[in-house]
Amino acid sequence: MKRDIPSKFSFIKTAPPPYNKGKASNSVLSLDDLPL
């Protein structure tokens, strides 16, 4: 299952660890995964 994500969240797909930890392969994001 691949989802389109908002462009402002696209940085996570290419961000350094720990932000891209398994997120790019899953292509599924949640607010809990964002460094807020």
mmCIF file of N, CA and C in Angstrom:
data_model
loop_
_atom_site.group_PDB
_atom_site.id
_atom_site.type_symbol
_atom_site.label_atom_id
_atom_site.label_comp_id
_atom_site.label_asym_id
_atom_site.label_seq_id
_atom_site.Cartn_x
_atom_site.Cartn_y
_atom_site.Cartn_z
ATOM 1 N N MET A 1 0.845 -1.198 0.000
ATOM 2 C CA MET A 1 0.000 0.000 0.000
ATOM 3 C C MET A 1 0.884 1.253 0.000
ATOM 4 N N LYS A 2 0.764 2.021 -1.056
ATOM 5 C CA LYS A 2 1.563 3.242 -1.145
ATOM 6 C C LYS A 2 0.643 4.450 -1.168
ATOM 7 N N ARG A 3 0.956 5.422 -0.336
ATOM 8 C CA ARG A 3 0.103 6.603 -0.228
ATOM 9 C C ARG A 3 0.855 7.861 -0.637
ATOM 10 N N ASP A 4 0.127 8.805 -1.208
ATOM 11 C CA ASP A 4 0.708 10.108 -1.520
ATOM 12 C C ASP A 4 0.674 10.957 -0.259
ATOM 13 N N ILE A 5 1.809 11.566 0.043
ATOM 14 C CA ILE A 5 1.871 12.388 1.245
ATOM 15 C C ILE A 5 2.069 13.851 0.872
ATOM 16 N N PRO A 6 1.638 14.761 1.718
ATOM 17 C CA PRO A 6 1.830 16.194 1.481
ATOM 18 C C PRO A 6 3.304 16.530 1.285
ATOM 19 N N SER A 7 3.582 17.499 0.433
ATOM 20 C CA SER A 7 4.963 17.853 0.105
ATOM 21 C C SER A 7 5.741 18.321 1.332
ATOM 22 N N LYS A 8 5.041 18.892 2.305
ATOM 23 C CA LYS A 8 5.740 19.381 3.494
ATOM 24 C C LYS A 8 6.199 18.233 4.389
ATOM 25 N N PHE A 9 5.691 17.044 4.137
ATOM 26 C CA PHE A 9 6.119 15.875 4.899
ATOM 27 C C PHE A 9 7.096 15.008 4.108
ATOM 28 N N SER A 10 7.354 15.385 2.852
ATOM 29 C CA SER A 10 8.191 14.565 1.976
ATOM 30 C C SER A 10 9.645 14.521 2.446
ATOM 31 N N PHE A 11 10.036 15.477 3.310
ATOM 32 C CA PHE A 11 11.417 15.505 3.786
ATOM 33 C C PHE A 11 11.758 14.255 4.586
ATOM 34 N N ILE A 12 10.740 13.628 5.166
ATOM 35 C CA ILE A 12 10.964 12.445 5.997
ATOM 36 C C ILE A 12 11.492 11.280 5.161
ATOM 37 N N LYS A 13 11.069 11.209 3.891
ATOM 38 C CA LYS A 13 11.490 10.105 3.028
ATOM 39 C C LYS A 13 12.989 10.163 2.762
ATOM 40 N N THR A 14 13.567 11.370 2.796
ATOM 41 C CA THR A 14 14.996 11.504 2.524
ATOM 42 C C THR A 14 15.760 12.037 3.733
ATOM 43 N N ALA A 15 15.079 12.145 4.855
ATOM 44 C CA ALA A 15 15.717 12.676 6.057
ATOM 45 C C ALA A 15 16.676 11.646 6.662
ATOM 46 N N PRO A 16 17.707 12.119 7.355
ATOM 47 C CA PRO A 16 18.654 11.229 8.022
ATOM 48 C C PRO A 16 17.994 10.548 9.217
ATOM 49 N N PRO A 17 18.550 9.443 9.713
ATOM 50 C CA PRO A 17 18.024 8.774 10.901
ATOM 51 C C PRO A 17 17.960 9.747 12.069
ATOM 52 N N PRO A 18 17.048 9.629 13.020
ATOM 53 C CA PRO A 18 16.089 8.520 13.096
ATOM 54 C C PRO A 18 14.768 8.789 12.396
ATOM 55 N N TYR A 19 14.686 9.896 11.651
ATOM 56 C CA TYR A 19 13.396 10.315 11.089
ATOM 57 C C TYR A 19 12.913 9.391 9.977
ATOM 58 N N ASN A 20 13.842 8.792 9.227
ATOM 59 C CA ASN A 20 13.432 7.943 8.108
ATOM 60 C C ASN A 20 13.444 6.462 8.487
ATOM 61 N N LYS A 21 13.403 6.192 9.764
ATOM 62 C CA LYS A 21 13.523 4.815 10.262
ATOM 63 C C LYS A 21 12.322 3.978 9.836
ATOM 64 N N GLY A 22 12.451 3.299 8.702
ATOM 65 C CA GLY A 22 11.390 2.416 8.228
ATOM 66 C C GLY A 22 10.222 3.161 7.611
ATOM 67 N N LYS A 23 10.273 4.479 7.596
ATOM 68 C CA LYS A 23 9.133 5.247 7.101
ATOM 69 C C LYS A 23 9.104 5.269 5.571
ATOM 70 N N ALA A 24 10.280 5.373 4.963
ATOM 71 C CA ALA A 24 10.331 5.472 3.508
ATOM 72 C C ALA A 24 9.849 4.177 2.854
ATOM 73 N N SER A 25 10.199 3.050 3.453
ATOM 74 C CA SER A 25 9.808 1.761 2.883
ATOM 75 C C SER A 25 8.321 1.497 3.076
ATOM 76 N N ASN A 26 7.791 1.990 4.188
ATOM 77 C CA ASN A 26 6.369 1.778 4.469
ATOM 78 C C ASN A 26 5.488 2.806 3.778
ATOM 79 N N SER A 27 6.056 4.000 3.526
ATOM 80 C CA SER A 27 5.324 5.091 2.879
ATOM 81 C C SER A 27 4.050 5.446 3.637
ATOM 82 N N VAL A 28 4.042 5.165 4.926
ATOM 83 C CA VAL A 28 2.879 5.500 5.751
ATOM 84 C C VAL A 28 3.342 6.354 6.927
ATOM 85 N N LEU A 29 2.746 7.529 7.047
ATOM 86 C CA LEU A 29 3.153 8.443 8.103
ATOM 87 C C LEU A 29 2.013 8.710 9.070
ATOM 88 N N SER A 30 2.376 8.963 10.302
ATOM 89 C CA SER A 30 1.388 9.388 11.290
ATOM 90 C C SER A 30 1.957 10.581 12.040
ATOM 91 N N LEU A 31 1.111 11.347 12.680
ATOM 92 C CA LEU A 31 1.571 12.537 13.392
ATOM 93 C C LEU A 31 2.529 12.177 14.513
ATOM 94 N N ASP A 32 2.414 10.975 15.040
ATOM 95 C CA ASP A 32 3.291 10.541 16.126
ATOM 96 C C ASP A 32 4.718 10.318 15.633
ATOM 97 N N ASP A 33 4.869 10.108 14.317
ATOM 98 C CA ASP A 33 6.191 9.854 13.754
ATOM 99 C C ASP A 33 6.939 11.142 13.439
ATOM 100 N N LEU A 34 6.222 12.270 13.437
ATOM 101 C CA LEU A 34 6.848 13.538 13.092
ATOM 102 C C LEU A 34 7.564 14.141 14.294
ATOM 103 N N PRO A 35 8.742 14.713 14.065
ATOM 104 C CA PRO A 35 9.520 15.361 15.135
ATOM 105 C C PRO A 35 8.908 16.694 15.530
ATOM 106 N N LEU A 36 7.811 16.672 16.274
ATOM 107 C CA LEU A 36 7.137 17.912 16.654
ATOM 108 C C LEU A 36 7.450 18.265 18.106
#
